[in-house]
Coordinates of C-alpha atoms in Angstrom, one line a residue:
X9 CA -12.2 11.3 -24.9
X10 CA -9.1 13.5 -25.3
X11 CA -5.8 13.9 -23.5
X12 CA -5.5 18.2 -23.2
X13 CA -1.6 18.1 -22.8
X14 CA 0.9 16.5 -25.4
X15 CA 1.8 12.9 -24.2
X16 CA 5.5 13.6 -23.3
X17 CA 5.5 16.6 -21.3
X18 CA 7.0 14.9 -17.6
X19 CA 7.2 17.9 -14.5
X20 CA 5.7 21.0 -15.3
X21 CA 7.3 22.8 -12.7
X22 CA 9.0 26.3 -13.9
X23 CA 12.8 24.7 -12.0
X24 CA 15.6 23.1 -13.6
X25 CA 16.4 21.2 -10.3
X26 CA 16.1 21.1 -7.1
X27 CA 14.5 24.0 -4.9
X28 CA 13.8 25.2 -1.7
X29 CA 9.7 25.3 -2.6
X30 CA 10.6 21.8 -4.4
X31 CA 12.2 20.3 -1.5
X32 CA 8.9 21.3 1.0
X33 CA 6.9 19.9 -1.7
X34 CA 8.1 16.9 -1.4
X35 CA 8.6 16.8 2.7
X36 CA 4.7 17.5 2.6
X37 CA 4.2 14.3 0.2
X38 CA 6.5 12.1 2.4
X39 CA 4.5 13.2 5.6
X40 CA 1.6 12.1 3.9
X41 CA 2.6 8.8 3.2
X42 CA 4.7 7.9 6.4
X43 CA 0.7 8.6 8.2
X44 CA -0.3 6.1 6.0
X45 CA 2.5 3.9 6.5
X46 CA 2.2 4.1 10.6
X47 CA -1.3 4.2 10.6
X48 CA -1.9 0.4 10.7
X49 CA 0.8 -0.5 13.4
X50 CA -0.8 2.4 15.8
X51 CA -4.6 1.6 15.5
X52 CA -3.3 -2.4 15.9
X53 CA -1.8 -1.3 19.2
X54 CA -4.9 0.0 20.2
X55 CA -6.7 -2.8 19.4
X56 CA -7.3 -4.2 22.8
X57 CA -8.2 -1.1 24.7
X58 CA -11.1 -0.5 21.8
X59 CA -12.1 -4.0 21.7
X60 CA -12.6 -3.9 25.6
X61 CA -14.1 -0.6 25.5
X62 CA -17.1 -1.7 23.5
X63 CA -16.9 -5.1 24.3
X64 CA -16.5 -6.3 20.9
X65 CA -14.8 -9.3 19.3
X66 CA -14.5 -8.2 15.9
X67 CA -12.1 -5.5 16.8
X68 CA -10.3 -7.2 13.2
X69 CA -13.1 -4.7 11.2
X70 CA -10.7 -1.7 12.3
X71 CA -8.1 -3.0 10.1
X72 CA -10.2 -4.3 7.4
X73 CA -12.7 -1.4 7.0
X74 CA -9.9 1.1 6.4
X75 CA -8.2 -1.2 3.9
X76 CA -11.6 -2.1 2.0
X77 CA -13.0 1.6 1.4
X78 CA -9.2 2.1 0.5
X79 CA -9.1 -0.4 -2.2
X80 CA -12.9 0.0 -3.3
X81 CA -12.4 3.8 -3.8
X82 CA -8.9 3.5 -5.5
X83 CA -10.1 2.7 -9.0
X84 CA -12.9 5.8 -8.7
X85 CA -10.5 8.6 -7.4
X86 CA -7.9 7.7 -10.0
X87 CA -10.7 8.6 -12.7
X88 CA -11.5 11.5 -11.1
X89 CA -8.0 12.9 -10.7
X90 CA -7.1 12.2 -14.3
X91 CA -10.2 14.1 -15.1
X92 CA -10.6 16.8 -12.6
X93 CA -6.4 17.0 -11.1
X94 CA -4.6 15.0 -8.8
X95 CA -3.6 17.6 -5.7
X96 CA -7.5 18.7 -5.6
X97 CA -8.2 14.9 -5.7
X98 CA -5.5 14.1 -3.1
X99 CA -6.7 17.0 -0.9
X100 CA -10.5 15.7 -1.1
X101 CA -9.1 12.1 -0.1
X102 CA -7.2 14.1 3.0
X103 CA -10.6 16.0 4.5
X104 CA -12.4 12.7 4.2
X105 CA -9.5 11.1 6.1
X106 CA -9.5 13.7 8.5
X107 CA -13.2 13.6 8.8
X108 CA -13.6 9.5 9.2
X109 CA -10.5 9.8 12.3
X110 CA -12.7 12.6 13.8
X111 CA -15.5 10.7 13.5
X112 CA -13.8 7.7 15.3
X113 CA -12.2 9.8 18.1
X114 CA -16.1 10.9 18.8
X115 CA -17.8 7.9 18.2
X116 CA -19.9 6.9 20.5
X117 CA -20.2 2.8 19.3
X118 CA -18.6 0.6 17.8
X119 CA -20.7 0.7 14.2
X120 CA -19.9 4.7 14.4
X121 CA -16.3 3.8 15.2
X122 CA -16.2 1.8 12.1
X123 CA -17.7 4.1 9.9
X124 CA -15.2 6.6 10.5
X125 CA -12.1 4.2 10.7
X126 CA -13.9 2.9 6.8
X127 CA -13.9 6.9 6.0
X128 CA -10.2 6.9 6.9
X129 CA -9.5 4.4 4.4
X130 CA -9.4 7.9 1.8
X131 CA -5.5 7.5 2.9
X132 CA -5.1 4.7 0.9
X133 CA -5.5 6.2 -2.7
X134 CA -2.9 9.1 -1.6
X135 CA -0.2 6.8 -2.1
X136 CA -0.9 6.5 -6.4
X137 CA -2.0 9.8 -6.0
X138 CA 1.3 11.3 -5.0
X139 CA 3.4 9.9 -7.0
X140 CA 1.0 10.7 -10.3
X141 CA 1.2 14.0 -8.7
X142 CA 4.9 14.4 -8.5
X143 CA 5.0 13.1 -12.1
X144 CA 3.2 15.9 -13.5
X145 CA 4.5 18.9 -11.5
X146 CA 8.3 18.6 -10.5
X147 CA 10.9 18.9 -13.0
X148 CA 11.9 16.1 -15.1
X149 CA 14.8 15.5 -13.4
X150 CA 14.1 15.0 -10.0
X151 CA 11.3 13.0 -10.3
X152 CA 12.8 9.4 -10.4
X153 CA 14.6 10.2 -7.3
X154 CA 11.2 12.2 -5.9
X155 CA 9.3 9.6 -6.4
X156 CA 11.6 6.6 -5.0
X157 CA 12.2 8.9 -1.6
X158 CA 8.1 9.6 -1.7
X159 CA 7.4 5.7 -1.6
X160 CA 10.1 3.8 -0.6
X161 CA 10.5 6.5 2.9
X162 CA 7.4 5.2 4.0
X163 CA 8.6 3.2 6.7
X164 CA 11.1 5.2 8.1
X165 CA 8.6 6.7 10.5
X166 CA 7.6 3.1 12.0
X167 CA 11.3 3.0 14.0
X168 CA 9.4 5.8 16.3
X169 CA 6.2 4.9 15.9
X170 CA 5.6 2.4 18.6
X171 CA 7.1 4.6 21.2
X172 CA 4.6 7.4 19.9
X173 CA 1.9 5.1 20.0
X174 CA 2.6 3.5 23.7
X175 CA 3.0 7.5 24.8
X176 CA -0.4 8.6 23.3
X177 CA -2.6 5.6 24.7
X178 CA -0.5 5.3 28.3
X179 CA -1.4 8.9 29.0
X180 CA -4.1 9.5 27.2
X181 CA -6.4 7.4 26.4
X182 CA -7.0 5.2 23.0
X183 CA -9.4 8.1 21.4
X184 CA -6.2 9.9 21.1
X185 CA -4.7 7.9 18.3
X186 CA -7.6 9.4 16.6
X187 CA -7.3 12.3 17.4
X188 CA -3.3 12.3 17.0
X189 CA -4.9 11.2 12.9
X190 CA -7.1 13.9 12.6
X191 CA -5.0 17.0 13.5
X192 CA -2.2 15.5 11.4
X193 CA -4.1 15.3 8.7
X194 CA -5.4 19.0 8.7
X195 CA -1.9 20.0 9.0
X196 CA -0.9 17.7 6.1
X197 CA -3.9 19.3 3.7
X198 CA -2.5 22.7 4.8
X199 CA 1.1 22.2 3.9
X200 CA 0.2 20.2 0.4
X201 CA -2.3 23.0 -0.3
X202 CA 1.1 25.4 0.0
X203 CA 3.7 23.9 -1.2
X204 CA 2.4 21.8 -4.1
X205 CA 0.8 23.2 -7.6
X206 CA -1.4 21.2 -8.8
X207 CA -1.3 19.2 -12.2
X208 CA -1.8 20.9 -15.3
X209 CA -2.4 17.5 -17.1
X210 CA -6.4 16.9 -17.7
X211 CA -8.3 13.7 -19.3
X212 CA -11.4 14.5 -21.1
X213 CA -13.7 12.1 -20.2
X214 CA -16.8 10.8 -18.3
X215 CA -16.9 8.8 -15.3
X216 CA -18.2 5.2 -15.8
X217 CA -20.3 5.1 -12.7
X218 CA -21.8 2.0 -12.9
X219 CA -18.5 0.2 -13.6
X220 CA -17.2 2.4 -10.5
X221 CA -20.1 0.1 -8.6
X222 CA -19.6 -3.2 -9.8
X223 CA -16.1 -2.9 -9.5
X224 CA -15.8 -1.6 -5.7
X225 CA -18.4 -3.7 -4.9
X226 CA -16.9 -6.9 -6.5
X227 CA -13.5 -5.9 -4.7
X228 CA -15.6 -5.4 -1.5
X229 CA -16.5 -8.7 -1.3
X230 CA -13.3 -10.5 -2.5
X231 CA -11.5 -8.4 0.6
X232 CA -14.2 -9.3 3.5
X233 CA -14.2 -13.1 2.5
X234 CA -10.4 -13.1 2.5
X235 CA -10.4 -10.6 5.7
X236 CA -12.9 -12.8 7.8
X237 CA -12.5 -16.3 5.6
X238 CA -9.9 -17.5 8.4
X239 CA -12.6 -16.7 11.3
X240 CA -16.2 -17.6 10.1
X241 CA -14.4 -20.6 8.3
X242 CA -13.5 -21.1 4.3
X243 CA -16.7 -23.2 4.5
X244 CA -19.1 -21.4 6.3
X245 CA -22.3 -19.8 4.2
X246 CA -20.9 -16.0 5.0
X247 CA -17.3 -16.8 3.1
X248 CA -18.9 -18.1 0.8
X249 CA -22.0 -15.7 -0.4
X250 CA -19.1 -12.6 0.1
X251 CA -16.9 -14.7 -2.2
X252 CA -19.0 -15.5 -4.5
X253 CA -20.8 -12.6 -4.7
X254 CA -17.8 -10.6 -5.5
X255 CA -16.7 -12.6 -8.3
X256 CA -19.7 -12.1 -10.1
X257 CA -19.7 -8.6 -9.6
X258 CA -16.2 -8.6 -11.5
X259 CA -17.3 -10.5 -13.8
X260 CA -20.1 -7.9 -14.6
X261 CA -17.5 -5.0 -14.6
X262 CA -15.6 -6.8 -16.6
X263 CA -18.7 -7.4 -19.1
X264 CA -19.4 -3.7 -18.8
X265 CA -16.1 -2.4 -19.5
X266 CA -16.2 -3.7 -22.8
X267 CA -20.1 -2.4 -24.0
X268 CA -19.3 1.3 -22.0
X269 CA -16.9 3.3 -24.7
X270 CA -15.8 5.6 -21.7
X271 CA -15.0 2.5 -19.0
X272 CA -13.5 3.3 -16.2
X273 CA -10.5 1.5 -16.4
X274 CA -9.2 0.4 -19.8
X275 CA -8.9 -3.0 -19.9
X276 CA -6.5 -3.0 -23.1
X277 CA -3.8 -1.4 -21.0
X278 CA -3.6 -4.9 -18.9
X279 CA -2.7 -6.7 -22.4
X280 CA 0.6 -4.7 -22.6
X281 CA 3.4 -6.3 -21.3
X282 CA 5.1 -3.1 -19.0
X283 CA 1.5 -2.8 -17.2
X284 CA 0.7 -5.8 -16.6
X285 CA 3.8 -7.2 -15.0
X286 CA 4.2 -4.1 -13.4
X287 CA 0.8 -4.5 -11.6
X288 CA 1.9 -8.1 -10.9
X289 CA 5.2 -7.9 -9.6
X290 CA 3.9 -4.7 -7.3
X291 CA 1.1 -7.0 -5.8
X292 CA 3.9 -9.7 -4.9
X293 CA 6.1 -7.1 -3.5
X294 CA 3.5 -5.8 -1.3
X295 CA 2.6 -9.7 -0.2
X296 CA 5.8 -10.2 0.6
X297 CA 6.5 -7.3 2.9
X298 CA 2.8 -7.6 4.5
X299 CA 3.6 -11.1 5.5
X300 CA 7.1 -10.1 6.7
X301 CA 5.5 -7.1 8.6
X302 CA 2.8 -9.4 10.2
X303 CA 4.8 -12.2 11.1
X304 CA 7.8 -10.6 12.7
X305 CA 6.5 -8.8 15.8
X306 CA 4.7 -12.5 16.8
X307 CA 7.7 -14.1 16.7
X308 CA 10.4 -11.6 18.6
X309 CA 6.9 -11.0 21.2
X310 CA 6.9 -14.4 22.2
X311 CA 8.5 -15.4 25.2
X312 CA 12.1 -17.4 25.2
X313 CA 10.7 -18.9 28.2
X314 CA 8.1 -21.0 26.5
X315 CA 11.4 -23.6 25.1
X316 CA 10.1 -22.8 21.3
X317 CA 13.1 -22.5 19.7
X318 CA 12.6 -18.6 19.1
X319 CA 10.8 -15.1 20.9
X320 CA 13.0 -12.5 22.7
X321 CA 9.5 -11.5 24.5
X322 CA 9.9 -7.7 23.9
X323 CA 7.0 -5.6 24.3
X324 CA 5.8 -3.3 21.5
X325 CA 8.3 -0.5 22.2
X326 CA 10.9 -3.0 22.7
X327 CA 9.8 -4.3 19.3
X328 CA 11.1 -0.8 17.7
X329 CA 14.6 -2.4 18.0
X330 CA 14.0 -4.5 14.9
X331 CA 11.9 -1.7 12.8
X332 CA 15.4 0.2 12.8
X333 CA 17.3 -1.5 10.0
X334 CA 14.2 -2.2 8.0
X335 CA 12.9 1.0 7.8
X336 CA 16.4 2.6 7.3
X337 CA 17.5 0.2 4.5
X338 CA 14.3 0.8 3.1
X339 CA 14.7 4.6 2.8
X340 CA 18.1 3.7 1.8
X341 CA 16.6 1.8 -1.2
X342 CA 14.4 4.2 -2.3
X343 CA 17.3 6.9 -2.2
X344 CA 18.8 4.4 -4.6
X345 CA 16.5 3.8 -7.0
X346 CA 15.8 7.5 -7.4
X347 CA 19.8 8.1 -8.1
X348 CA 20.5 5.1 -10.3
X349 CA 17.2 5.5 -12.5
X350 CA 17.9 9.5 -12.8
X351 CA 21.4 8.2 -14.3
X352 CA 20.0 5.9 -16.9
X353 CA 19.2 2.4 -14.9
X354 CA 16.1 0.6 -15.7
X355 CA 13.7 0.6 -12.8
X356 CA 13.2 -3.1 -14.2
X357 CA 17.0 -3.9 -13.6
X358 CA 16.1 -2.5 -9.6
X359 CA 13.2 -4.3 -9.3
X360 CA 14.5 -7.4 -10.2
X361 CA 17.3 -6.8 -7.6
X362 CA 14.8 -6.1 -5.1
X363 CA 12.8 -8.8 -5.9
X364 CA 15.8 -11.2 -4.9
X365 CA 16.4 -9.5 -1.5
X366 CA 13.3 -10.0 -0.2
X367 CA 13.4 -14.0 -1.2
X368 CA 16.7 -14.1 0.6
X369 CA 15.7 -11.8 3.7
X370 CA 12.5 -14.1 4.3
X371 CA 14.9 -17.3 3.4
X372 CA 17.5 -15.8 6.0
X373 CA 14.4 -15.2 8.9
X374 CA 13.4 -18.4 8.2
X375 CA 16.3 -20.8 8.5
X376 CA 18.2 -18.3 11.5
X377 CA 16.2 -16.4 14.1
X378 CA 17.5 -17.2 17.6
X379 CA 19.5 -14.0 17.0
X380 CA 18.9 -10.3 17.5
X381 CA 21.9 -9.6 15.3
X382 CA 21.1 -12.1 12.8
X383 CA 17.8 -11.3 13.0
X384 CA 18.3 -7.6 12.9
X385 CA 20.8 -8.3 9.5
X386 CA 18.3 -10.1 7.8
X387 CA 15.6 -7.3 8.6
X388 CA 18.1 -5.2 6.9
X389 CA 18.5 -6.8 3.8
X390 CA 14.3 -7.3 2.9
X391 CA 14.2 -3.6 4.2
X392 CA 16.7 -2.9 1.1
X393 CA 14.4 -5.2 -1.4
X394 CA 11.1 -3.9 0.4
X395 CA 13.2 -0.4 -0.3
X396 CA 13.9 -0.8 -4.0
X397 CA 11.2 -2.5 -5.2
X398 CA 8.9 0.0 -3.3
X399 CA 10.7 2.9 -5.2
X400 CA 11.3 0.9 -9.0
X401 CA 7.0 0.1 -9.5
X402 CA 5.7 4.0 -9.5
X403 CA 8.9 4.5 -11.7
X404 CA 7.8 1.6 -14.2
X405 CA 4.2 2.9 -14.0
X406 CA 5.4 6.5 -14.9
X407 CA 7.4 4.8 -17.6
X408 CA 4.5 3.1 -19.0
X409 CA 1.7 5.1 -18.6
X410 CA 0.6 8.4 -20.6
X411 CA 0.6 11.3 -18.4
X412 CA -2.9 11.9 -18.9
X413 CA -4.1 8.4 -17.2
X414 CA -1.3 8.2 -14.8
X415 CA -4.1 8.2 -11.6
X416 CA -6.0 5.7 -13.2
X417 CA -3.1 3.3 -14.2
X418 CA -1.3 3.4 -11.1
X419 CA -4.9 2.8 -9.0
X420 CA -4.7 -0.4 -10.8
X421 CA -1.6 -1.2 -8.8
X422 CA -2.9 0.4 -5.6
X423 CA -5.8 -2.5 -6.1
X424 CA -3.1 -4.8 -7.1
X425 CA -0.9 -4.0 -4.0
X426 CA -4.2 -3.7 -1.7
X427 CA -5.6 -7.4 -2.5
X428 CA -2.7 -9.3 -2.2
X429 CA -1.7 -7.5 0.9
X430 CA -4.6 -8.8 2.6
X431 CA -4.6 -11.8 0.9
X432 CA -0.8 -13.1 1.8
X433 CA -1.0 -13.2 5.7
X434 CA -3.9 -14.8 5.7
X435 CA -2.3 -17.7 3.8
X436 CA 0.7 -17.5 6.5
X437 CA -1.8 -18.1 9.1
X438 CA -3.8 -20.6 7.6
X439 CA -0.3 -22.6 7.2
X440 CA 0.5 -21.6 10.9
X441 CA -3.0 -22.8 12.4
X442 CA -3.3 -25.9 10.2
X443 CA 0.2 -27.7 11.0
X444 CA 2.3 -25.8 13.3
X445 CA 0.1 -25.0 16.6
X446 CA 2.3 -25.5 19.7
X447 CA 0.8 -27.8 22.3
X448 CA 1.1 -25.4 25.2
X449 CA -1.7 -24.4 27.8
X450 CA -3.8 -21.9 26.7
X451 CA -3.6 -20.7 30.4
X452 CA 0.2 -19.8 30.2
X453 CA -0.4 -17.8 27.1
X454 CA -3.3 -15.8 28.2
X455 CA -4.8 -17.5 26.0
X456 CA -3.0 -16.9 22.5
X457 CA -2.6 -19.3 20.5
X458 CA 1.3 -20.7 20.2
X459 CA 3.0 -22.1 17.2
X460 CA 6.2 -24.0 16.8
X461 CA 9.3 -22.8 15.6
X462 CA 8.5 -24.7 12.3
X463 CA 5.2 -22.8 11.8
X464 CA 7.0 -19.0 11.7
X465 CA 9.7 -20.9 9.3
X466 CA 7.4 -21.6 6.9
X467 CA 5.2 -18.2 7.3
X468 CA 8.4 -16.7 6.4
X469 CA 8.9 -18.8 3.5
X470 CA 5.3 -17.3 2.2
X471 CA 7.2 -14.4 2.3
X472 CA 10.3 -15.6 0.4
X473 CA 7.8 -17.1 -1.9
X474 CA 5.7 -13.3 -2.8
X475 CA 9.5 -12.2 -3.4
X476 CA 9.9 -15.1 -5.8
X477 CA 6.6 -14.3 -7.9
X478 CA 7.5 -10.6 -7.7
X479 CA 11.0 -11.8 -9.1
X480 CA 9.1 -13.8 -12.2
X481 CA 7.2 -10.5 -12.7
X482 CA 10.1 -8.4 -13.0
X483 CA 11.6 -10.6 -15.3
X484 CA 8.7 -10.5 -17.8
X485 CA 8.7 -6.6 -17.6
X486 CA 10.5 -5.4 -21.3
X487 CA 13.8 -4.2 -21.6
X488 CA 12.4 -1.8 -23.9
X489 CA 9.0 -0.8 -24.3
X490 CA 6.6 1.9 -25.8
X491 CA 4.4 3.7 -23.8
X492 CA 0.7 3.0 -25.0
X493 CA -1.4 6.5 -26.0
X494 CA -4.1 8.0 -23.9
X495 CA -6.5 7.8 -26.8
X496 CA -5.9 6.7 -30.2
X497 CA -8.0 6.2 -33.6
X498 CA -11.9 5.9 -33.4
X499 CA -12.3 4.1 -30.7
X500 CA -11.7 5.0 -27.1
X501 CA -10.9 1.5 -26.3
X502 CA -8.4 0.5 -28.5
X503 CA -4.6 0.9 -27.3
X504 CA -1.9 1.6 -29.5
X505 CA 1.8 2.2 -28.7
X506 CA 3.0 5.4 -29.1
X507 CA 6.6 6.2 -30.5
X508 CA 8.3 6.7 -27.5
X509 CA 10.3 3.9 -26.5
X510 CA 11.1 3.9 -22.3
X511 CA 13.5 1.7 -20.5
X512 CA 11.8 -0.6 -18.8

């Protein structure tokens, strides 16, 4: 196995700077990954008309199939785009995106439904892919700031979103969420397909196939027991086999990847210091802001009527109120991180800033949320960390990481980032429904469940507490590092530094 390009050759791109035909480039990017940022909060709003449609109660498989395929595939399409490209890779994730939200505007069950909302999940890798993309094709140096504004703007499309979403399903129907996915998604393919080259950077190299296997299929099974852990109980036979079961898959992959000379993830890279805490520290940030995401609309949905101590008891459009300031300071972050690191800052300095937002936004929600200002100022302040720590990890990865196994190194943060997303509310919840339930009829509620004011306290904590391990993280990231080579000496498994020393 052989990198085809020299190590150090960042942006390909013919410009200096900034272009028109850069500048729709990256709009088509951003496009791409605001879908993929809204595209939880819409199908969660539909939610109860599907559930009631097919008179289902695991309507929870709609999130968790699209996140599972997602995170399975990640691993395998970063292989494949280091070998093969990374727009014809991020195009292929696109039509199978496309295809999977057809397939679930059609569907005519529920199974078929969650095929095609699994087959949707292809969004999910677009996010390393972009970046790894952007890397290789735009001009050196725009691409800290094109990258930052490519990840950290994801967000900024969720202040409309809930009003789009409550338009779509009032007048037409659930199906055309779906259908709102799939034509977006053409259009998306289209414009990427025009405006963006594709990478000129190849790996040589096979594709470890049976490590591809074990691996999704060990991260399949670590997801669903997490996913349904909370329902079918940490106990129960189910939990237990999935969890199980998926361990000892890793385990195998991790056997395999050290007999197979061509694996499909090196294993060596997660023994230097820049990757590993990178991977880490994104994983955390990700917790942190998928607890803080979770827990927030509960809490300003609930009624002040019900004498808890908090709720405004908005409705979902109402709730776009609050999405404002975090999805603006996060943009705003991003914008930062993309200016100060083109100017010689270390993405590790802007991390670690992050890093200490988001423990005092979730310590600020926490301790004072009887107020939509005060609540709508500490939104604004863990939208700036979610912001710059969003923007500073696919900086440290490009920092790290040989352009030649770019995909594949930043799909083992899209795994990172995937797995503890899930895994994070979950553990809010369990804290929620094990000490804080409120003792209020069921019958006043419509049934949902009720927790005190001390429950959302400590869920927010959680979150405060995925900002402190990202903070740790951060800190154990290198000043100064070298980025490892794509292939060095005799052995394709062995990683050696290169002589190219990066701020971390």
């Amino acid at each position: 196995m052989t990198p085809t390009t020299p190590v150090d050759t960042p942006g390909t791109a013919e410009e200096s700077g900034w272009s028109p035909r850069l500048a729709f480039s990256l709009f088509s990017i951003v496009l791409v990954l605001e879908l993929l940022s809204v595209s939880y909060m819409m199908i969660a709003m539909a939610l109860p008309d599907i559930a009631m449609h097919y008179q289902t109660t695991q309507a929870a498989w709609l999130i968790t199939a699209f996140l599972l395929l997602g995170a399975v595939a990640a691993p395998l399409v970063g292989k494949l785009a280091d070998i093969y490209g990374k727009r014809k890779l991020l195009i292929v994730c696109l039509i199978i995106s496309a295809l999977g939200s057809l397939m679930s505007a059609l569907a005519g069950s529920y199974a078929l439904m969650i095929a095609g909302r699994a087959l949707a999940g292809m969004l999910v890798p677009c996010l390393f892919l972009s970046y790894s993309l952007i890397r290789d094709v735009f001009p050196s140096k725009t691409v800290p700031l094109a990258v930052s504004i490519a990840t950290a703007g994801m967000g900024l499309i969720t202040i409309a979103a809930p009003f789009l979403t409550g338009w779509l399903i009032d007048d037409f129907g659930w199906r055309s969420i779906f259908w709102f996915f799939t034509g977006t998604l053409v259009v998306l393919g289209v414009l990427v397909l025009a405006s963006t080259p594709e990478s000129a950077v190849r790996l040589r190299s096979r594709v470890d196939f049976v490590g591809a296997i074990l691996l999704g299929a060990g991260i399949a099974g670590v997801l669903v027991a997490v996913s349904f852990g909370p329902t079918w109980g940490w106990g129960a036979g189910s939990t237990l086999l999935y969890l199980f079961g998926g361990v000892v898959l890793l385990g195998a992959w991790l056997a395999s990847s050290r007999i197979i000379s061509e694996p499909l993830m090196r294993l060596d890279i997660l023994r230097l210091r820049p990757v590993l805490f990178t991977v880490a520290a994104a994983g955390a940030v990700y917790g942190a802001t998928s607890v803080y995401a979770t827990i927030l609309p509960s809490m300003a949905m609930t009624p002040s009527s019900l004498g808890l101590g908090y709720g405004f008891g908005v409705d979902a459009e109402g709730f776009a109120i609050f999405q404002v300031p975090i999805g603006a300071l996060t943009m705003v972050g991003g914008i930062i991180v993309g200016l100060l690191c083109a100017r010689g800052i270390a993405a590790r300095t802007l991390l670690i800033n992050g890093s200490a937002l988001l423990i005092l936004g979730g310590v600020l929600t926490a301790l004072e949320n009887d107020s939509k200002g005060l609540l709508l100022l500490w939104g604004a302040v863990f939208g700036l960390g979610t912001g710059l720590g969003y923007a500073a990890i696919p900086n440290l990865v490009i920092k790290a990481a040989p352009p030649e196994l770019q995909a594949s190194t930043a799909s083992m943060t899209g795994v990172s980032q995937s797995l503890v997303a899930s895994i994070t509310p979950v553990i809010a919840y369990a804290v929620m429904n094990n000490s804080f339930m409120a003792p209020i009829d069921p019958q006043l509620t419509g049934g949902a469940v009720m927790y005190t004011e001390g429950g959302f306290v400590a869920a927010f904590l959680v979150a405060a507490g995925a900002g402190l391990v990202a903070l740790i993280m951060a800190l154990g990231i290198p000043r100064v590092f070298t980025r490892f080579a794509a292939y060095t000496g005799p052995s394709a498994t062995e990683a050696e530094p290169v002589a190219v020393a990066a701020a971390g």
